[in-house]
Amino acid sequence: MSNVFYMPPVTLMGPNAIQSLGAELASKELKKALIVTDSVLVEVGLVSKLTDELTAHGLDYTIYDGVQPNPTEKNIEDGLALLANSHSDFVISFGGGSSHDTAKGIALVAANGGHIRDYSKGVHLSKKPQLPLVTVNTTAGTASEMTVFAIITNQEDETKYPVVDKHFTPIIAVNDSELMVAMPKFLTAATGMDALTHAVEAYVSTAATPITDASAIKAIELIVNNLETAVNDGQNREARDAMQYGEYLAGMAFSNASLGYVHSMAHQLGGVYDLAHGLCNAILLAEVSRFNAKQVPERFVDIAKAMGIDTATMTQEQAVNAALEAIDALSEKVGTKQHLADLGVTEDKLAFMAQNALNDACSLTNPRKASLEEIVAIFKARM
């Protein structure tokens, strides 16, 4: 069986990388950008780092700042309307996963028509490349700045669904660690645990390849060694830079190997309760991994080693348990080891969410197949 590997043709990485963006764009004969972001990033002045760079290179722009933390279909529709009214010929997302996912939806539907939901009934369903998309990342977590995934919320039926499309890949991605130093502690923690989840789920995925394996293992190493420092000392440039590379490598892994039950379950928590995606992943990761380790224990031994655990004198079972304990320990250190019940989750919704999780595209590559009752039990274990 052949495999395809997707990633942006150009990625600008490292401190002050955004200062190279204008020259890259100027060579592409683009005229006017629709900047997709949220109001907070505009208010704190961070978006000016982008707009100043565009202005310096003669590029016009319009700002759509209505993105919500769990981006909705309406966010995409509103962005499409502004895109048309402003006569923009390309899209730039600025922020974290919510901005990137909204921008992907806008750019894809603008070029292909229809509704974003039309592209969620399979994978790679669009016929034409999306409008040119540039992604400027301000968090070290989702990797949505470079993946073929977007996660969208349907507020009408409380569902959150993934769209997987090869045309989502941006023409340029920007990971400037200087844009990340001001991230609040909780956001740093939640997005960092999201990145760890990407790496772990990609490594145990049924679609893993040697390329995704290598990306995932290095991502785990970088994240485990640097997340706690980045949370406790946001101005630590070395940790911030390491985290941006870790989350990007995790993105390389899961964009091509896909994910598993952690994400399919977390999507439902976001859809029903509007909870932070990274926090949901952090809460579920060790418990889903415990379920999966019965199928692929050798993979979790590798994960233990990547987390810095000396497994030389351990049995396979001991090494697996050490990996699971280390995941929970890291989550506790950074403040994301929480209980679902404390976040407002109620047991009467568990079966509904479990069924939707099994229907989620991310479940297709989970290494061990679960029943509805087993998914409910995993939810309950973290209540």
mmCIF file of C-alpha atoms in Angstrom:
data_model
loop_
_atom_site.group_PDB
_atom_site.id
_atom_site.type_symbol
_atom_site.label_atom_id
_atom_site.label_comp_id
_atom_site.label_asym_id
_atom_site.label_seq_id
_atom_site.Cartn_x
_atom_site.Cartn_y
_atom_site.Cartn_z
ATOM 1 C CA MET A 1 0.000 0.000 0.000
ATOM 2 C CA SER A 2 1.339 3.430 -0.941
ATOM 3 C CA ASN A 3 1.281 6.410 1.412
ATOM 4 C CA VAL A 4 0.986 10.150 0.821
ATOM 5 C CA PHE A 5 2.641 12.752 3.035
ATOM 6 C CA TYR A 6 1.179 16.262 3.275
ATOM 7 C CA MET A 7 2.786 19.393 4.683
ATOM 8 C CA PRO A 8 3.174 23.052 3.630
ATOM 9 C CA PRO A 9 5.674 23.740 0.830
ATOM 10 C CA VAL A 10 7.149 26.604 2.891
ATOM 11 C CA THR A 11 7.309 27.042 6.671
ATOM 12 C CA LEU A 12 9.025 29.982 8.356
ATOM 13 C CA MET A 13 10.292 28.877 11.781
ATOM 14 C CA GLY A 14 11.916 30.455 14.812
ATOM 15 C CA PRO A 15 12.179 33.832 16.559
ATOM 16 C CA ASN A 16 10.922 36.760 14.434
ATOM 17 C CA ALA A 17 10.052 34.467 11.520
ATOM 18 C CA ILE A 18 7.081 36.703 10.712
ATOM 19 C CA GLN A 19 9.509 39.349 9.499
ATOM 20 C CA SER A 20 10.240 37.156 6.481
ATOM 21 C CA LEU A 21 6.593 36.732 5.513
ATOM 22 C CA GLY A 22 6.111 39.952 3.555
ATOM 23 C CA ALA A 23 8.890 39.150 1.101
ATOM 24 C CA GLU A 24 7.493 35.642 0.581
ATOM 25 C CA LEU A 25 4.027 37.022 -0.157
ATOM 26 C CA ALA A 26 5.263 39.827 -2.394
ATOM 27 C CA SER A 27 6.708 37.262 -4.787
ATOM 28 C CA LYS A 28 3.322 35.562 -5.236
ATOM 29 C CA GLU A 29 1.369 38.431 -6.824
ATOM 30 C CA LEU A 30 -1.280 38.442 -4.113
ATOM 31 C CA LYS A 31 -3.132 41.702 -3.511
ATOM 32 C CA LYS A 32 -5.428 41.702 -0.497
ATOM 33 C CA ALA A 33 -5.696 39.406 2.516
ATOM 34 C CA LEU A 34 -8.651 38.493 4.659
ATOM 35 C CA ILE A 35 -7.037 38.155 8.099
ATOM 36 C CA VAL A 36 -8.936 35.617 10.198
ATOM 37 C CA THR A 37 -8.342 36.010 13.936
ATOM 38 C CA ASP A 38 -10.074 36.713 17.243
ATOM 39 C CA SER A 39 -10.858 39.997 18.952
ATOM 40 C CA VAL A 40 -8.478 39.424 21.876
ATOM 41 C CA LEU A 41 -5.431 39.152 19.605
ATOM 42 C CA VAL A 42 -6.489 42.385 17.917
ATOM 43 C CA GLU A 43 -7.068 44.170 21.237
ATOM 44 C CA VAL A 44 -3.677 43.214 22.722
ATOM 45 C CA GLY A 45 -1.924 44.443 19.584
ATOM 46 C CA LEU A 46 -0.428 41.130 18.500
ATOM 47 C CA VAL A 47 -2.137 41.231 15.092
ATOM 48 C CA SER A 48 -0.228 44.447 14.349
ATOM 49 C CA LYS A 49 2.916 42.298 13.981
ATOM 50 C CA LEU A 50 1.237 40.861 10.894
ATOM 51 C CA THR A 51 -0.467 43.974 9.548
ATOM 52 C CA ASP A 52 2.750 46.016 9.819
ATOM 53 C CA GLU A 53 4.553 43.358 7.798
ATOM 54 C CA LEU A 54 1.834 43.376 5.125
ATOM 55 C CA THR A 55 1.785 47.180 4.895
ATOM 56 C CA ALA A 56 5.559 47.325 4.588
ATOM 57 C CA HIS A 57 5.325 45.144 1.488
ATOM 58 C CA GLY A 58 2.399 46.925 -0.144
ATOM 59 C CA LEU A 59 -0.266 44.349 0.696
ATOM 60 C CA ASP A 60 -3.801 45.394 1.625
ATOM 61 C CA TYR A 61 -5.959 43.570 4.169
ATOM 62 C CA THR A 62 -9.343 43.321 5.892
ATOM 63 C CA ILE A 63 -9.702 41.803 9.362
ATOM 64 C CA TYR A 64 -12.344 39.285 10.420
ATOM 65 C CA ASP A 65 -11.987 38.983 14.203
ATOM 66 C CA GLY A 66 -15.118 37.005 15.071
ATOM 67 C CA VAL A 67 -13.481 33.608 15.584
ATOM 68 C CA GLN A 68 -14.722 31.698 18.666
ATOM 69 C CA PRO A 69 -12.640 29.274 20.786
ATOM 70 C CA ASN A 70 -14.532 26.304 19.295
ATOM 71 C CA PRO A 71 -15.054 27.686 15.768
ATOM 72 C CA THR A 72 -18.545 27.326 14.370
ATOM 73 C CA GLU A 73 -20.121 26.951 10.968
ATOM 74 C CA LYS A 74 -21.420 30.505 11.392
ATOM 75 C CA ASN A 75 -17.848 31.779 11.854
ATOM 76 C CA ILE A 76 -17.064 30.370 8.429
ATOM 77 C CA GLU A 77 -20.214 31.806 6.877
ATOM 78 C CA ASP A 78 -19.524 35.265 8.335
ATOM 79 C CA GLY A 79 -15.939 35.103 7.110
ATOM 80 C CA LEU A 80 -17.073 34.108 3.621
ATOM 81 C CA ALA A 81 -19.390 37.119 3.468
ATOM 82 C CA LEU A 82 -16.592 39.496 4.458
ATOM 83 C CA LEU A 83 -14.220 37.811 1.997
ATOM 84 C CA ALA A 84 -16.625 38.538 -0.852
ATOM 85 C CA ASN A 85 -17.438 42.085 0.262
ATOM 86 C CA SER A 86 -13.765 43.007 0.706
ATOM 87 C CA HIS A 87 -12.686 41.464 -2.615
ATOM 88 C CA SER A 88 -9.803 39.687 -0.886
ATOM 89 C CA ASP A 89 -7.849 37.240 -3.032
ATOM 90 C CA PHE A 90 -6.196 35.228 -0.229
ATOM 91 C CA VAL A 91 -6.637 34.359 3.438
ATOM 92 C CA ILE A 92 -4.266 34.671 6.398
ATOM 93 C CA SER A 93 -5.090 33.045 9.718
ATOM 94 C CA PHE A 94 -3.506 34.555 12.815
ATOM 95 C CA GLY A 95 -3.760 32.769 16.141
ATOM 96 C CA GLY A 96 -4.188 29.188 17.283
ATOM 97 C CA GLY A 97 -6.232 26.290 16.016
ATOM 98 C CA SER A 98 -9.546 28.143 16.102
ATOM 99 C CA SER A 99 -8.321 30.846 13.719
ATOM 100 C CA HIS A 100 -6.614 28.340 11.433
ATOM 101 C CA ASP A 101 -9.632 26.015 11.262
ATOM 102 C CA THR A 102 -11.989 28.897 10.497
ATOM 103 C CA ALA A 103 -9.671 30.213 7.799
ATOM 104 C CA LYS A 104 -9.377 26.765 6.244
ATOM 105 C CA GLY A 105 -13.154 26.505 6.071
ATOM 106 C CA ILE A 106 -13.434 29.946 4.483
ATOM 107 C CA ALA A 107 -10.710 29.306 1.914
ATOM 108 C CA LEU A 108 -12.000 25.844 0.968
ATOM 109 C CA VAL A 109 -15.657 26.807 0.572
ATOM 110 C CA ALA A 110 -14.743 30.029 -1.263
ATOM 111 C CA ALA A 111 -13.051 27.971 -3.962
ATOM 112 C CA ASN A 112 -15.336 24.935 -4.032
ATOM 113 C CA GLY A 113 -18.774 26.223 -3.048
ATOM 114 C CA GLY A 114 -21.408 24.594 -0.887
ATOM 115 C CA HIS A 115 -21.249 24.361 2.900
ATOM 116 C CA ILE A 116 -18.300 23.286 5.055
ATOM 117 C CA ARG A 117 -20.397 20.360 6.322
ATOM 118 C CA ASP A 118 -20.436 18.979 2.764
ATOM 119 C CA TYR A 119 -16.729 18.198 3.106
ATOM 120 C CA SER A 120 -17.057 16.237 6.368
ATOM 121 C CA LYS A 121 -18.683 13.086 4.928
ATOM 122 C CA GLY A 122 -15.390 11.524 3.871
ATOM 123 C CA VAL A 123 -11.795 12.609 3.334
ATOM 124 C CA HIS A 124 -10.258 14.810 0.629
ATOM 125 C CA LEU A 125 -13.656 15.590 -0.915
ATOM 126 C CA SER A 126 -12.929 19.020 -2.412
ATOM 127 C CA LYS A 127 -12.362 19.158 -6.166
ATOM 128 C CA LYS A 128 -10.267 22.326 -6.368
ATOM 129 C CA PRO A 129 -7.454 23.883 -4.327
ATOM 130 C CA GLN A 130 -8.684 26.324 -1.720
ATOM 131 C CA LEU A 131 -8.083 30.042 -1.981
ATOM 132 C CA PRO A 132 -4.385 30.680 -1.162
ATOM 133 C CA LEU A 133 -4.009 30.314 2.605
ATOM 134 C CA VAL A 134 -1.208 31.554 4.872
ATOM 135 C CA THR A 135 -1.179 30.538 8.535
ATOM 136 C CA VAL A 136 0.556 32.522 11.277
ATOM 137 C CA ASN A 137 0.662 30.495 14.477
ATOM 138 C CA THR A 138 0.646 31.934 18.008
ATOM 139 C CA THR A 139 0.277 28.754 20.101
ATOM 140 C CA ALA A 140 2.364 25.591 20.403
ATOM 141 C CA GLY A 141 -0.355 23.000 20.330
ATOM 142 C CA THR A 142 -2.911 22.348 17.625
ATOM 143 C CA ALA A 143 -0.531 22.289 14.615
ATOM 144 C CA SER A 144 -3.556 23.343 12.581
ATOM 145 C CA GLU A 145 -1.241 25.821 10.864
ATOM 146 C CA MET A 146 0.148 22.935 8.799
ATOM 147 C CA THR A 147 -2.293 20.000 8.870
ATOM 148 C CA VAL A 148 -5.022 18.663 6.591
ATOM 149 C CA PHE A 149 -7.527 18.803 9.485
ATOM 150 C CA ALA A 150 -10.085 21.391 10.593
ATOM 151 C CA ILE A 151 -12.493 20.912 13.509
ATOM 152 C CA ILE A 152 -15.842 22.686 13.229
ATOM 153 C CA THR A 153 -18.779 22.992 15.629
ATOM 154 C CA ASN A 154 -22.410 22.638 14.558
ATOM 155 C CA GLN A 155 -24.162 24.578 17.305
ATOM 156 C CA GLU A 156 -27.618 23.400 16.241
ATOM 157 C CA ASP A 157 -27.103 19.752 17.207
ATOM 158 C CA GLU A 158 -24.183 20.107 19.672
ATOM 159 C CA THR A 159 -21.749 18.197 17.481
ATOM 160 C CA LYS A 160 -18.154 18.946 16.624
ATOM 161 C CA TYR A 161 -16.778 17.286 13.519
ATOM 162 C CA PRO A 162 -13.450 17.017 11.690
ATOM 163 C CA VAL A 163 -12.987 17.922 8.063
ATOM 164 C CA VAL A 164 -9.988 16.205 6.467
ATOM 165 C CA ASP A 165 -8.897 17.614 3.131
ATOM 166 C CA LYS A 166 -5.538 17.705 1.358
ATOM 167 C CA HIS A 167 -6.374 21.161 0.001
ATOM 168 C CA PHE A 168 -6.279 22.584 3.547
ATOM 169 C CA THR A 169 -2.476 22.645 3.389
ATOM 170 C CA PRO A 170 -1.395 26.322 3.406
ATOM 171 C CA ILE A 171 1.027 27.776 0.893
ATOM 172 C CA ILE A 172 3.047 29.272 3.780
ATOM 173 C CA ALA A 173 3.005 28.496 7.494
ATOM 174 C CA VAL A 174 4.666 30.736 10.066
ATOM 175 C CA ASN A 175 5.792 29.544 13.497
ATOM 176 C CA ASP A 176 7.367 32.530 15.228
ATOM 177 C CA SER A 177 8.195 31.653 18.836
ATOM 178 C CA GLU A 178 8.324 35.368 19.731
ATOM 179 C CA LEU A 179 4.561 35.484 19.109
ATOM 180 C CA MET A 180 4.142 32.784 21.767
ATOM 181 C CA VAL A 181 5.991 34.254 24.744
ATOM 182 C CA ALA A 182 2.911 36.132 25.952
ATOM 183 C CA MET A 183 0.671 33.051 25.994
ATOM 184 C CA PRO A 184 -1.072 32.642 29.381
ATOM 185 C CA LYS A 185 -0.038 29.689 31.537
ATOM 186 C CA PHE A 186 -3.237 27.695 31.080
ATOM 187 C CA LEU A 187 -3.281 28.159 27.318
ATOM 188 C CA THR A 188 0.367 27.096 27.166
ATOM 189 C CA ALA A 189 -0.453 24.000 29.207
ATOM 190 C CA ALA A 190 -3.604 23.011 27.340
ATOM 191 C CA THR A 191 -2.129 23.510 23.879
ATOM 192 C CA GLY A 192 1.058 21.711 24.908
ATOM 193 C CA MET A 193 -0.913 18.694 26.116
ATOM 194 C CA ASP A 194 -2.858 18.836 22.846
ATOM 195 C CA ALA A 195 0.448 18.537 20.980
ATOM 196 C CA LEU A 196 1.514 15.604 23.157
ATOM 197 C CA THR A 197 -1.800 13.911 22.394
ATOM 198 C CA HIS A 198 -1.226 14.392 18.667
ATOM 199 C CA ALA A 199 2.159 12.713 18.906
ATOM 200 C CA VAL A 200 0.974 9.788 21.049
ATOM 201 C CA GLU A 201 -2.135 9.123 18.978
ATOM 202 C CA ALA A 202 -0.221 9.356 15.704
ATOM 203 C CA TYR A 203 2.430 6.946 16.999
ATOM 204 C CA VAL A 204 -0.128 4.255 17.862
ATOM 205 C CA SER A 205 -2.336 4.934 14.817
ATOM 206 C CA THR A 206 -3.078 2.118 12.387
ATOM 207 C CA ALA A 207 -1.948 4.480 9.602
ATOM 208 C CA ALA A 208 1.493 5.219 11.096
ATOM 209 C CA THR A 209 4.541 5.111 8.826
ATOM 210 C CA PRO A 210 8.277 5.392 9.526
ATOM 211 C CA ILE A 211 8.108 9.113 8.710
ATOM 212 C CA THR A 212 5.205 9.786 11.086
ATOM 213 C CA ASP A 213 6.821 7.573 13.730
ATOM 214 C CA ALA A 214 10.047 9.562 13.637
ATOM 215 C CA SER A 215 8.128 12.867 13.829
ATOM 216 C CA ALA A 216 5.951 11.651 16.705
ATOM 217 C CA ILE A 217 8.779 10.288 18.854
ATOM 218 C CA LYS A 218 10.883 13.450 18.508
ATOM 219 C CA ALA A 219 7.799 15.542 19.252
ATOM 220 C CA ILE A 220 7.147 13.606 22.468
ATOM 221 C CA GLU A 221 10.747 14.126 23.549
ATOM 222 C CA LEU A 222 10.660 17.891 22.907
ATOM 223 C CA ILE A 223 7.276 18.431 24.539
ATOM 224 C CA VAL A 224 7.992 16.380 27.662
ATOM 225 C CA ASN A 225 11.324 18.138 28.167
ATOM 226 C CA ASN A 226 10.030 21.676 27.662
ATOM 227 C CA LEU A 227 6.314 22.032 28.420
ATOM 228 C CA GLU A 228 6.596 22.500 32.168
ATOM 229 C CA THR A 229 9.268 25.173 31.733
ATOM 230 C CA ALA A 230 7.204 26.991 29.109
ATOM 231 C CA VAL A 231 4.182 26.958 31.445
ATOM 232 C CA ASN A 232 6.091 28.210 34.499
ATOM 233 C CA ASP A 233 8.352 30.654 32.655
ATOM 234 C CA GLY A 234 6.622 31.907 29.547
ATOM 235 C CA GLN A 235 9.540 34.218 28.722
ATOM 236 C CA ASN A 236 11.942 31.283 28.406
ATOM 237 C CA ARG A 237 12.826 31.541 24.728
ATOM 238 C CA GLU A 238 14.573 28.173 24.582
ATOM 239 C CA ALA A 239 11.522 26.327 25.898
ATOM 240 C CA ARG A 240 9.143 28.292 23.666
ATOM 241 C CA ASP A 241 11.243 27.538 20.601
ATOM 242 C CA ALA A 242 11.477 23.835 21.486
ATOM 243 C CA MET A 243 7.708 23.681 21.970
ATOM 244 C CA GLN A 244 6.994 25.194 18.564
ATOM 245 C CA TYR A 245 9.194 22.556 16.951
ATOM 246 C CA GLY A 246 7.567 19.849 19.063
ATOM 247 C CA GLU A 247 4.033 20.840 18.113
ATOM 248 C CA TYR A 248 4.998 21.132 14.426
ATOM 249 C CA LEU A 249 6.548 17.661 14.411
ATOM 250 C CA ALA A 250 3.442 16.308 16.123
ATOM 251 C CA GLY A 251 1.417 17.977 13.373
ATOM 252 C CA MET A 252 3.541 16.313 10.705
ATOM 253 C CA ALA A 253 2.789 13.004 12.405
ATOM 254 C CA PHE A 254 -0.955 13.234 12.877
ATOM 255 C CA SER A 255 -1.717 15.124 9.667
ATOM 256 C CA ASN A 256 -0.537 12.012 7.858
ATOM 257 C CA ALA A 257 -1.194 9.170 10.336
ATOM 258 C CA SER A 258 -4.417 10.648 11.764
ATOM 259 C CA LEU A 259 -5.516 10.272 15.387
ATOM 260 C CA GLY A 260 -7.733 8.137 17.624
ATOM 261 C CA TYR A 261 -10.300 7.995 20.394
ATOM 262 C CA VAL A 262 -8.802 10.792 22.498
ATOM 263 C CA HIS A 263 -9.625 13.286 19.795
ATOM 264 C CA SER A 264 -12.928 11.768 18.739
ATOM 265 C CA MET A 265 -14.080 11.918 22.380
ATOM 266 C CA ALA A 266 -12.636 15.385 23.004
ATOM 267 C CA HIS A 267 -14.504 16.703 19.955
ATOM 268 C CA GLN A 268 -17.789 15.713 21.608
ATOM 269 C CA LEU A 269 -16.901 17.432 24.882
ATOM 270 C CA GLY A 270 -16.174 20.567 22.897
ATOM 271 C CA GLY A 271 -19.384 20.315 20.901
ATOM 272 C CA VAL A 272 -21.710 19.692 23.852
ATOM 273 C CA TYR A 273 -20.000 21.667 26.634
ATOM 274 C CA ASP A 274 -17.835 24.155 24.698
ATOM 275 C CA LEU A 275 -14.770 23.030 26.674
ATOM 276 C CA ALA A 276 -11.193 23.847 25.676
ATOM 277 C CA HIS A 277 -10.006 21.204 23.237
ATOM 278 C CA GLY A 278 -6.498 20.824 24.653
ATOM 279 C CA LEU A 279 -7.848 20.425 28.183
ATOM 280 C CA CYS A 280 -10.214 17.664 27.042
ATOM 281 C CA ASN A 281 -7.342 15.846 25.365
ATOM 282 C CA ALA A 282 -5.192 16.175 28.476
ATOM 283 C CA ILE A 283 -7.924 14.695 30.665
ATOM 284 C CA LEU A 284 -8.548 11.732 28.357
ATOM 285 C CA LEU A 285 -5.054 10.901 27.077
ATOM 286 C CA ALA A 286 -3.823 8.526 29.770
ATOM 287 C CA GLU A 287 -7.164 6.699 30.056
ATOM 288 C CA VAL A 288 -7.535 6.114 26.306
ATOM 289 C CA SER A 289 -3.861 5.110 26.188
ATOM 290 C CA ARG A 290 -4.528 2.530 28.914
ATOM 291 C CA PHE A 291 -7.259 1.073 26.677
ATOM 292 C CA ASN A 292 -5.025 1.111 23.575
ATOM 293 C CA ALA A 293 -1.974 -0.337 25.331
ATOM 294 C CA LYS A 294 -3.696 -3.704 25.508
ATOM 295 C CA GLN A 295 -3.469 -3.823 21.708
ATOM 296 C CA VAL A 296 -0.078 -2.186 21.033
ATOM 297 C CA PRO A 297 1.984 -2.384 24.261
ATOM 298 C CA GLU A 298 5.276 -2.243 22.365
ATOM 299 C CA ARG A 299 4.362 1.212 21.069
ATOM 300 C CA PHE A 300 3.886 2.512 24.579
ATOM 301 C CA VAL A 301 7.273 1.130 25.571
ATOM 302 C CA ASP A 302 8.728 3.356 22.839
ATOM 303 C CA ILE A 303 6.699 6.287 24.182
ATOM 304 C CA ALA A 304 8.060 5.631 27.677
ATOM 305 C CA LYS A 305 11.608 5.823 26.327
ATOM 306 C CA ALA A 306 10.828 9.078 24.479
ATOM 307 C CA MET A 307 9.546 10.489 27.773
ATOM 308 C CA GLY A 308 12.943 9.830 29.342
ATOM 309 C CA ILE A 309 11.997 6.696 31.285
ATOM 310 C CA ASP A 310 14.753 4.100 31.726
ATOM 311 C CA THR A 311 12.988 0.888 30.700
ATOM 312 C CA ALA A 312 16.092 -1.321 30.594
ATOM 313 C CA THR A 313 15.191 -3.337 33.700
ATOM 314 C CA MET A 314 11.408 -3.134 33.278
ATOM 315 C CA THR A 315 8.991 -5.698 31.931
ATOM 316 C CA GLN A 316 6.807 -4.596 29.047
ATOM 317 C CA GLU A 317 3.876 -4.112 31.412
ATOM 318 C CA GLN A 318 5.956 -2.016 33.794
ATOM 319 C CA ALA A 319 7.207 0.186 30.960
ATOM 320 C CA VAL A 320 3.672 0.703 29.661
ATOM 321 C CA ASN A 321 2.420 1.652 33.117
ATOM 322 C CA ALA A 322 5.363 4.001 33.568
ATOM 323 C CA ALA A 323 4.421 5.802 30.341
ATOM 324 C CA LEU A 324 0.797 6.174 31.444
ATOM 325 C CA GLU A 325 1.847 7.456 34.862
ATOM 326 C CA ALA A 326 4.258 9.930 33.260
ATOM 327 C CA ILE A 327 1.484 11.312 31.039
ATOM 328 C CA ASP A 328 -0.761 11.871 34.038
ATOM 329 C CA ALA A 329 2.097 13.308 36.083
ATOM 330 C CA LEU A 330 2.942 15.872 33.397
ATOM 331 C CA SER A 331 -0.717 16.820 33.085
ATOM 332 C CA GLU A 332 -0.908 17.338 36.841
ATOM 333 C CA LYS A 333 2.265 19.455 36.900
ATOM 334 C CA VAL A 334 0.943 21.846 34.263
ATOM 335 C CA GLY A 335 -2.571 22.025 35.698
ATOM 336 C CA THR A 336 -4.629 20.088 33.154
ATOM 337 C CA LYS A 337 -5.317 16.932 35.171
ATOM 338 C CA GLN A 338 -8.914 17.750 35.994
ATOM 339 C CA HIS A 339 -12.220 15.897 36.405
ATOM 340 C CA LEU A 340 -14.918 16.124 33.749
ATOM 341 C CA ALA A 341 -17.654 16.441 36.372
ATOM 342 C CA ASP A 342 -15.956 19.540 37.772
ATOM 343 C CA LEU A 343 -16.190 21.072 34.286
ATOM 344 C CA GLY A 344 -19.946 20.535 34.120
ATOM 345 C CA VAL A 345 -20.030 17.205 32.279
ATOM 346 C CA THR A 346 -23.026 15.057 33.293
ATOM 347 C CA GLU A 347 -23.508 11.319 32.905
ATOM 348 C CA ASP A 348 -26.793 11.682 31.003
ATOM 349 C CA LYS A 349 -24.835 12.965 27.972
ATOM 350 C CA LEU A 350 -22.147 10.249 27.957
ATOM 351 C CA ALA A 351 -23.926 7.755 25.685
ATOM 352 C CA PHE A 352 -24.785 10.530 23.202
ATOM 353 C CA MET A 353 -21.168 11.687 23.120
ATOM 354 C CA ALA A 354 -19.839 8.124 22.946
ATOM 355 C CA GLN A 355 -21.943 7.329 19.884
ATOM 356 C CA ASN A 356 -20.827 10.505 18.141
ATOM 357 C CA ALA A 357 -17.221 9.724 19.052
ATOM 358 C CA LEU A 358 -17.458 6.325 17.366
ATOM 359 C CA ASN A 359 -18.805 8.073 14.259
ATOM 360 C CA ASP A 360 -15.952 10.611 14.294
ATOM 361 C CA ALA A 361 -13.365 10.178 11.524
ATOM 362 C CA CYS A 362 -10.530 10.147 14.071
ATOM 363 C CA SER A 363 -11.834 6.845 15.460
ATOM 364 C CA LEU A 364 -11.035 5.036 12.207
ATOM 365 C CA THR A 365 -7.308 4.805 12.967
ATOM 366 C CA ASN A 366 -7.473 4.009 16.675
ATOM 367 C CA PRO A 367 -5.443 0.803 17.206
ATOM 368 C CA ARG A 368 -8.101 -0.963 19.281
ATOM 369 C CA LYS A 369 -11.795 -0.942 18.443
ATOM 370 C CA ALA A 370 -14.191 -0.049 21.239
ATOM 371 C CA SER A 371 -17.859 -0.658 21.882
ATOM 372 C CA LEU A 372 -20.233 2.115 22.875
ATOM 373 C CA GLU A 373 -20.091 0.852 26.453
ATOM 374 C CA GLU A 374 -16.282 0.943 26.493
ATOM 375 C CA ILE A 375 -16.217 4.569 25.320
ATOM 376 C CA VAL A 376 -18.751 5.470 28.009
ATOM 377 C CA ALA A 377 -16.565 3.694 30.576
ATOM 378 C CA ILE A 378 -13.529 5.754 29.528
ATOM 379 C CA PHE A 379 -15.554 8.944 29.979
ATOM 380 C CA LYS A 380 -16.719 7.739 33.399
ATOM 381 C CA ALA A 381 -13.168 6.920 34.502
ATOM 382 C CA ARG A 382 -12.322 10.619 34.097
ATOM 383 C CA MET A 383 -15.476 12.017 35.698
#
